[in-house]
mmCIF file of C-alpha atoms in Angstrom:
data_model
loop_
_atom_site.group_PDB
_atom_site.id
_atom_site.type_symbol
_atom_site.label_atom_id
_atom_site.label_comp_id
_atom_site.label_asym_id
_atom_site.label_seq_id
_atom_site.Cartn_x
_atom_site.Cartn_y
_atom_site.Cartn_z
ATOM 1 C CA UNK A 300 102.649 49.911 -149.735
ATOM 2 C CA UNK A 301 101.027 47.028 -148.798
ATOM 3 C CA UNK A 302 99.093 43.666 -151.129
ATOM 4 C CA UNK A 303 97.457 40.663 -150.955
ATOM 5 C CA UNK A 304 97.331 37.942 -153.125
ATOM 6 C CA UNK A 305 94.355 35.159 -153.140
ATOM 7 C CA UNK A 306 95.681 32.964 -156.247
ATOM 8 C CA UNK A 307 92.770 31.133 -156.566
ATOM 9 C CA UNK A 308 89.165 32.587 -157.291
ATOM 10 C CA UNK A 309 87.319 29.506 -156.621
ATOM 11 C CA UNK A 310 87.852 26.687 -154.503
ATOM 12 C CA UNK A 311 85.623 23.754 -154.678
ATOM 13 C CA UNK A 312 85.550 21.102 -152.367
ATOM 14 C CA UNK A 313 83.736 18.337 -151.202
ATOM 15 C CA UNK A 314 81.508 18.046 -148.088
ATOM 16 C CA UNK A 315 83.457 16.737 -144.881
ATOM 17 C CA UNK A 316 86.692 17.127 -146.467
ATOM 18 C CA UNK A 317 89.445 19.534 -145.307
ATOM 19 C CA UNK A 318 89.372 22.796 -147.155
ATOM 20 C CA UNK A 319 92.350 25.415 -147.782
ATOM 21 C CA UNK A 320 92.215 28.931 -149.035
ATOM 22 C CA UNK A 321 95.066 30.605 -149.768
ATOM 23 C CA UNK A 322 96.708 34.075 -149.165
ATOM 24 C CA UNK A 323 99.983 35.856 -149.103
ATOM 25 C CA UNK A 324 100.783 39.267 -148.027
ATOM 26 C CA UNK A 325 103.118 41.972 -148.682
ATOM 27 C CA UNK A 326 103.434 45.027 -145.802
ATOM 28 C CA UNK A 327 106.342 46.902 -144.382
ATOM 29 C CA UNK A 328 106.939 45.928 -140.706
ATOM 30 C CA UNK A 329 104.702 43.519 -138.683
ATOM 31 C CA UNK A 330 101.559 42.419 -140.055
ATOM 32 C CA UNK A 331 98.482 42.227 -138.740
ATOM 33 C CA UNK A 332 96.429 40.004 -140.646
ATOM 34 C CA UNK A 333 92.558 38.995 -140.733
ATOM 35 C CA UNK A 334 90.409 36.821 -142.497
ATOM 36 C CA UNK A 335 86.371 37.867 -143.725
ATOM 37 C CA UNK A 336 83.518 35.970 -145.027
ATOM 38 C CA UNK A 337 81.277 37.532 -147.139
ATOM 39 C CA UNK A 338 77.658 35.122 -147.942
ATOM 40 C CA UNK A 339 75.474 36.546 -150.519
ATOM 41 C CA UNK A 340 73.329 39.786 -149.915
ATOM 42 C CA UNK A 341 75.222 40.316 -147.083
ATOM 43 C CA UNK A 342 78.045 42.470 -145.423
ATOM 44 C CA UNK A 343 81.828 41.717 -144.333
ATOM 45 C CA UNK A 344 81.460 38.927 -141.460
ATOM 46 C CA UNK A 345 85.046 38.777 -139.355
ATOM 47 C CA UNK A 346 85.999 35.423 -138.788
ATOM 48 C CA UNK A 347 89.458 35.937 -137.284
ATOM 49 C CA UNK A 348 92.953 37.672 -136.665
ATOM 50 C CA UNK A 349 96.577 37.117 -136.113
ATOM 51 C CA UNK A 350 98.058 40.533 -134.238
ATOM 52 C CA UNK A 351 101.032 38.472 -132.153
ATOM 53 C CA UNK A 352 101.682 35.115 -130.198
ATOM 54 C CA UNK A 353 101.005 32.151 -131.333
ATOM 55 C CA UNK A 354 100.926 31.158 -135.700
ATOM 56 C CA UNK A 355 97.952 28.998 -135.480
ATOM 57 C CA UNK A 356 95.009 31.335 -134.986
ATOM 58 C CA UNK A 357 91.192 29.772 -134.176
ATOM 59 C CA UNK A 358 88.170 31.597 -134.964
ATOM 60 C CA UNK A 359 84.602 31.808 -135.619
ATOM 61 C CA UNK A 360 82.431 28.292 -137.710
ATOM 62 C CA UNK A 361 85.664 26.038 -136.432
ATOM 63 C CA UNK A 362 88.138 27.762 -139.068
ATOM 64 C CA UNK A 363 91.760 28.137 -138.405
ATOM 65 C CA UNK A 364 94.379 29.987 -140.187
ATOM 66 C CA UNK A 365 98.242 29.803 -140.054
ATOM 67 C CA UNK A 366 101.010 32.617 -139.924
ATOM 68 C CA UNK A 367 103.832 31.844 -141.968
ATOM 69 C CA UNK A 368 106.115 34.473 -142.028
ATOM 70 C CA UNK A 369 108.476 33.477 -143.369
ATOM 71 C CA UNK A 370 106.558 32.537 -146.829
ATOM 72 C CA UNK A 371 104.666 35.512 -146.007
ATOM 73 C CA UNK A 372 101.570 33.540 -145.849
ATOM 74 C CA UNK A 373 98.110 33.690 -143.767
ATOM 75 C CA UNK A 374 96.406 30.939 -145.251
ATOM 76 C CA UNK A 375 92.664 29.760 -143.853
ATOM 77 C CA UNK A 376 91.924 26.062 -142.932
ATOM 78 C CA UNK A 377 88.979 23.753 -141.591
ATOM 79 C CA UNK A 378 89.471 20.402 -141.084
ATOM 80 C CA UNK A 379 85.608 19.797 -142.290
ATOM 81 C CA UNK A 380 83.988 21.634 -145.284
ATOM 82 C CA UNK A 381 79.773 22.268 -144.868
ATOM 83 C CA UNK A 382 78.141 23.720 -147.493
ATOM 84 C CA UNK A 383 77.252 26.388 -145.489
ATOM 85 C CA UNK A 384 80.941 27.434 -145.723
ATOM 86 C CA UNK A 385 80.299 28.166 -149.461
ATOM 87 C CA UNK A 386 80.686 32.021 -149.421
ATOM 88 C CA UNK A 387 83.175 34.809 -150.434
ATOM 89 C CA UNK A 388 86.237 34.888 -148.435
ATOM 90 C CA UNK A 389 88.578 37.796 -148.091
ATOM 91 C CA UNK A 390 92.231 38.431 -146.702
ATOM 92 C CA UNK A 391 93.384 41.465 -145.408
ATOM 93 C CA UNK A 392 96.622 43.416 -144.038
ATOM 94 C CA UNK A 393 97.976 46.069 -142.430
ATOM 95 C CA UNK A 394 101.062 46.694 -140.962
ATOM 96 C CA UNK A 395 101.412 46.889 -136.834
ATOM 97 C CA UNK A 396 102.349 50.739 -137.102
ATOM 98 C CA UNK A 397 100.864 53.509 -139.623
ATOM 99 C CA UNK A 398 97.712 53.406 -141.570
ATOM 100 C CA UNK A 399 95.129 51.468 -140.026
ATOM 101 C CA UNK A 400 93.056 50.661 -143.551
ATOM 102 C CA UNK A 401 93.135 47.576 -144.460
ATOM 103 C CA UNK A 402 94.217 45.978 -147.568
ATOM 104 C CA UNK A 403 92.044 43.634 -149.415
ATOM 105 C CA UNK A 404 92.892 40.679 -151.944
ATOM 106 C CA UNK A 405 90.343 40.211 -154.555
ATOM 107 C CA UNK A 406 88.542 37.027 -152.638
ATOM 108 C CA UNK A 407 88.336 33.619 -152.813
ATOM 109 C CA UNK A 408 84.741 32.263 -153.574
ATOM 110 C CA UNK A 409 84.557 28.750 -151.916
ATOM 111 C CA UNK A 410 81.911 26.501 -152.771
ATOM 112 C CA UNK A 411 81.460 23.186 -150.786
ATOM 113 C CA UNK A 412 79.482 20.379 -152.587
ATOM 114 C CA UNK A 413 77.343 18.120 -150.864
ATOM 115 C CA UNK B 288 73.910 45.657 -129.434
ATOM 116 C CA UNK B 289 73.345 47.480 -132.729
ATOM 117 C CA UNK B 290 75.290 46.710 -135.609
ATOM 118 C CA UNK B 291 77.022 48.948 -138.099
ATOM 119 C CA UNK B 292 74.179 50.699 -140.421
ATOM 120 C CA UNK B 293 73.845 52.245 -143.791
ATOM 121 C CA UNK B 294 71.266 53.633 -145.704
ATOM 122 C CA UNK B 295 70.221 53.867 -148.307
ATOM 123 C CA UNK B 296 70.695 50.077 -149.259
ATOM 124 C CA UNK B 297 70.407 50.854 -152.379
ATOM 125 C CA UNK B 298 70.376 53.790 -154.830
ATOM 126 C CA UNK B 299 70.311 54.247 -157.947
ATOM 127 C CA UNK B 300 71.254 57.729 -159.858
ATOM 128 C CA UNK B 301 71.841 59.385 -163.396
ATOM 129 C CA UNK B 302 75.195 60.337 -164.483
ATOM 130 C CA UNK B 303 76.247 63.718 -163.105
ATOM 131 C CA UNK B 304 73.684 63.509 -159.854
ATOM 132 C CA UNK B 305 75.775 64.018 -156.838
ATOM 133 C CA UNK B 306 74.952 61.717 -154.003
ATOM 134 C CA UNK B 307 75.005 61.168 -150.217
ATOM 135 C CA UNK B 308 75.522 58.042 -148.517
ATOM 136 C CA UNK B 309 75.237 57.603 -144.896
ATOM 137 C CA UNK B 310 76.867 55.166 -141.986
ATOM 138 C CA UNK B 311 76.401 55.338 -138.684
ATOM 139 C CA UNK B 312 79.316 53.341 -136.583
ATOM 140 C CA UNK B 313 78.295 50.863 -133.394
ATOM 141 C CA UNK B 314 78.243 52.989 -130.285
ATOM 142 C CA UNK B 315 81.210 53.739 -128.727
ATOM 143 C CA UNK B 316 83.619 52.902 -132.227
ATOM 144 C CA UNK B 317 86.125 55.682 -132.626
ATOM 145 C CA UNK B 318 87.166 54.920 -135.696
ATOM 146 C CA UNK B 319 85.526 54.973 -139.102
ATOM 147 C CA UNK B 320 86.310 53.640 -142.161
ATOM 148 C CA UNK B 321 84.925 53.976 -145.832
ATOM 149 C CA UNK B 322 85.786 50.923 -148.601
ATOM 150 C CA UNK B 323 84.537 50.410 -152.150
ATOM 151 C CA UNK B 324 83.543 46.833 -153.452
ATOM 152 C CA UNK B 325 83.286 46.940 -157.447
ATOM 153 C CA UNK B 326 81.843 44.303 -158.640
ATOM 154 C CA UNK B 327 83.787 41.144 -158.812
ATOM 155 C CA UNK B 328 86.655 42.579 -156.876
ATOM 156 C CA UNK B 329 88.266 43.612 -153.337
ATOM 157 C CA UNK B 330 87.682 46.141 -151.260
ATOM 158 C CA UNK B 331 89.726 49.274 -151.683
ATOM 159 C CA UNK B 332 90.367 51.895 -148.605
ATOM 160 C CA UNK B 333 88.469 55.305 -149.501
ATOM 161 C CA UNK B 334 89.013 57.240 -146.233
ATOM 162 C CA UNK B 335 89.553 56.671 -142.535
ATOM 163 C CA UNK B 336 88.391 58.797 -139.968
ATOM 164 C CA UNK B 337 89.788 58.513 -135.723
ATOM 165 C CA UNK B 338 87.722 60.750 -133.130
ATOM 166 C CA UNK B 339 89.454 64.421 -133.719
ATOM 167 C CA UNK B 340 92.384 63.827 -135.866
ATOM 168 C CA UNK B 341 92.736 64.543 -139.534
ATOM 169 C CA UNK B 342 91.088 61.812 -141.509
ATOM 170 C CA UNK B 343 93.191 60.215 -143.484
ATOM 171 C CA UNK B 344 92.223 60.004 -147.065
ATOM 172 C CA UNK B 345 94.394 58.583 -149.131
ATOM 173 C CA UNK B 346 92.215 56.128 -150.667
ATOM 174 C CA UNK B 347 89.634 58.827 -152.098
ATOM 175 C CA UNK B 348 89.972 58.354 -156.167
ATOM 176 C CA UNK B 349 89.198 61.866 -157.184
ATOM 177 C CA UNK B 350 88.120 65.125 -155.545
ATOM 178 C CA UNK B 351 84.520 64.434 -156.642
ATOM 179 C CA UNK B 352 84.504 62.162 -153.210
ATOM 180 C CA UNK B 353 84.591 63.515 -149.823
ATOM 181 C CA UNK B 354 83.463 62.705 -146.468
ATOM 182 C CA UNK B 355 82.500 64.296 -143.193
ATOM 183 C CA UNK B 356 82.053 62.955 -140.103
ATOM 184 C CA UNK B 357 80.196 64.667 -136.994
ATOM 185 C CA UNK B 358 82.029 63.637 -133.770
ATOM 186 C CA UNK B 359 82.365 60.251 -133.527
ATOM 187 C CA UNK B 360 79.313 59.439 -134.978
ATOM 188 C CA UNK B 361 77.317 59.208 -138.178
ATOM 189 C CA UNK B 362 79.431 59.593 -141.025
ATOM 190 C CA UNK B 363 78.623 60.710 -144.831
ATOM 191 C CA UNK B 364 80.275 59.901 -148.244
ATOM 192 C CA UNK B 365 79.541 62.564 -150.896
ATOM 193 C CA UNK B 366 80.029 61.611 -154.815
ATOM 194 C CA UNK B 367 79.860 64.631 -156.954
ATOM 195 C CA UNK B 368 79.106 64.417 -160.713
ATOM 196 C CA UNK B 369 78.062 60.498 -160.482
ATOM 197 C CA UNK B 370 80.255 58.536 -163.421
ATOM 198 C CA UNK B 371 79.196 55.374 -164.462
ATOM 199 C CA UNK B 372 82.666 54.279 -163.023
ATOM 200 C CA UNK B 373 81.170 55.108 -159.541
ATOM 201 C CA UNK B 374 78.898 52.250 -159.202
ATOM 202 C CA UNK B 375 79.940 49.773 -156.457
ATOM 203 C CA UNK B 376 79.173 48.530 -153.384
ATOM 204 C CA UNK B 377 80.100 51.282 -150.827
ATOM 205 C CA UNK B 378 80.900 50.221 -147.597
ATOM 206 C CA UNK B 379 81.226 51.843 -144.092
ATOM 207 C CA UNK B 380 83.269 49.759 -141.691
ATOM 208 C CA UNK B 381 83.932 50.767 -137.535
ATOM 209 C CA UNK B 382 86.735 49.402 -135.081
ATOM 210 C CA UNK B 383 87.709 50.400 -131.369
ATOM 211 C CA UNK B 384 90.922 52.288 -130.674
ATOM 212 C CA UNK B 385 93.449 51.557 -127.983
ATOM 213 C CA UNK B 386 92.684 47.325 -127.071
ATOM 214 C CA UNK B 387 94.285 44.422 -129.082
ATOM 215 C CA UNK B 388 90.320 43.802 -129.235
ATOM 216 C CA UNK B 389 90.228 46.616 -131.182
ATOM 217 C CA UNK B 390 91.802 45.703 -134.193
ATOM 218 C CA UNK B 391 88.760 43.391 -136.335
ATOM 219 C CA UNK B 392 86.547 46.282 -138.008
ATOM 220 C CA UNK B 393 82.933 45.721 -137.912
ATOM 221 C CA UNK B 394 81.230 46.247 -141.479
ATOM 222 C CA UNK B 395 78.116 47.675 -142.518
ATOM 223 C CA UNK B 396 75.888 45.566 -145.004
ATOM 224 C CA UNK B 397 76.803 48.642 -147.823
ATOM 225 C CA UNK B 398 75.030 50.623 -149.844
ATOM 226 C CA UNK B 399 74.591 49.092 -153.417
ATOM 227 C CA UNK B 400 75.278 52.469 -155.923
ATOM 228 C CA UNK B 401 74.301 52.646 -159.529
ATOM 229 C CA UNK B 402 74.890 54.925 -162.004
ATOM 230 C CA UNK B 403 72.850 55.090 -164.822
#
């Protein structure tokens, strides 16, 4: 079976700084692992993936997230907090082979302060 | 193009009421997939459905849930018996099969349930 941990529930950071959510994962196999937004009122928004190739994966808003796997770690980055970024965000797994549901961790709420 | 949809956004029901929930998947997604967001919490898997194969459904937390799902369309989520423990954000999620493109699933903005 597969998990995800998000050890903090909120993150709160200051405008223009860098900001760093964290995640770990659990999953037999390879991992396939994704990052979500979620803003208030609204669905699941994908912001971005790591499937194979290279650790340090770029997506959507300028955020970045780094494979680890070694410390079995996926954890989101961007180099410059707005406070637009302040919204839900979600990790998920699953492994490379098998079920193709994805695993959730309970969130991270960021909130960016002006 | 069109977006995944759900309807109703909201709805709100009294204990014991069975209810139907509806998503219909961006064109051409072959794969469908069913979550439930309690409130404060993750997402868990309810039931996963690819063009002709068996869906699997794992994730479904009793037999008062099922799902259908005609073709590789519009899909329904059926709660029997409505428990107050029911009441979540259900949501309906679609992905392409086959591409490394395919992989990100595509979420629908949920429907809210409440059971009264």
């Amino acid at each position: 079976a597969q998990s995800v941990a998000q050890p903090e529930d909120q993150v709160n950071v200051a405008e223009g700084n860098p900001l760093t959510v964290k995640c770990t994962y659990s999953v037999s196999g390879n991992p396939y692992l994704f990052w979500y937004v979620q803003y208030p009122n609204r669905g699941l928004q994908f912001l971005l993936k790591y499937i194979t190739g290279d650790n340090l994966v770029k997506g959507s808003y300028g955020f970045e997230a780094e494979f680890n796997k070694s410390q079995t770690s996926f954890h989101l980055k961007k180099p410059s907090a707005l406070v637009s970024d302040s919204a839900l965000y979600f990790c998920a797994v699953r492994p490379d082979t098998g079920r193709r549901a994805l695993t959730f961790g309970s969130g991270t709420r960021l909130q960016v302060q002006p | 193009g069109a977006g995944v949809s759900q309807s109703p956004s909201n709805k709100v029901t009294e204990k014991g009421k069975d209810v139907e929930l509806r998503c219909d998947p961006i064109s051409g997604h072959t794969a469908l997939y069913w979550y439930r967001q309690r409130l404060g919490q993750g997402l868990e898997f309810l039931i996963y459905f690819q063009g002709n194969s068996a869906p699997d459904k794992s994730g479904l937390p009793s037999d008062r849930f099922s799902a259908e799902r005609t073709g590789e369309s519009v899909s329904t989520l059926t709660i029997q018996r409505t428990q107050q423990e029911d009441s979540a954000v259900y949501l309906c999620a679609s992905s392409l099969v086959g591409a490394v493109s395919s992989y990100e699933q595509y979420f629908g903005p949920g429907t809210r349930l409440t059971v009264t």
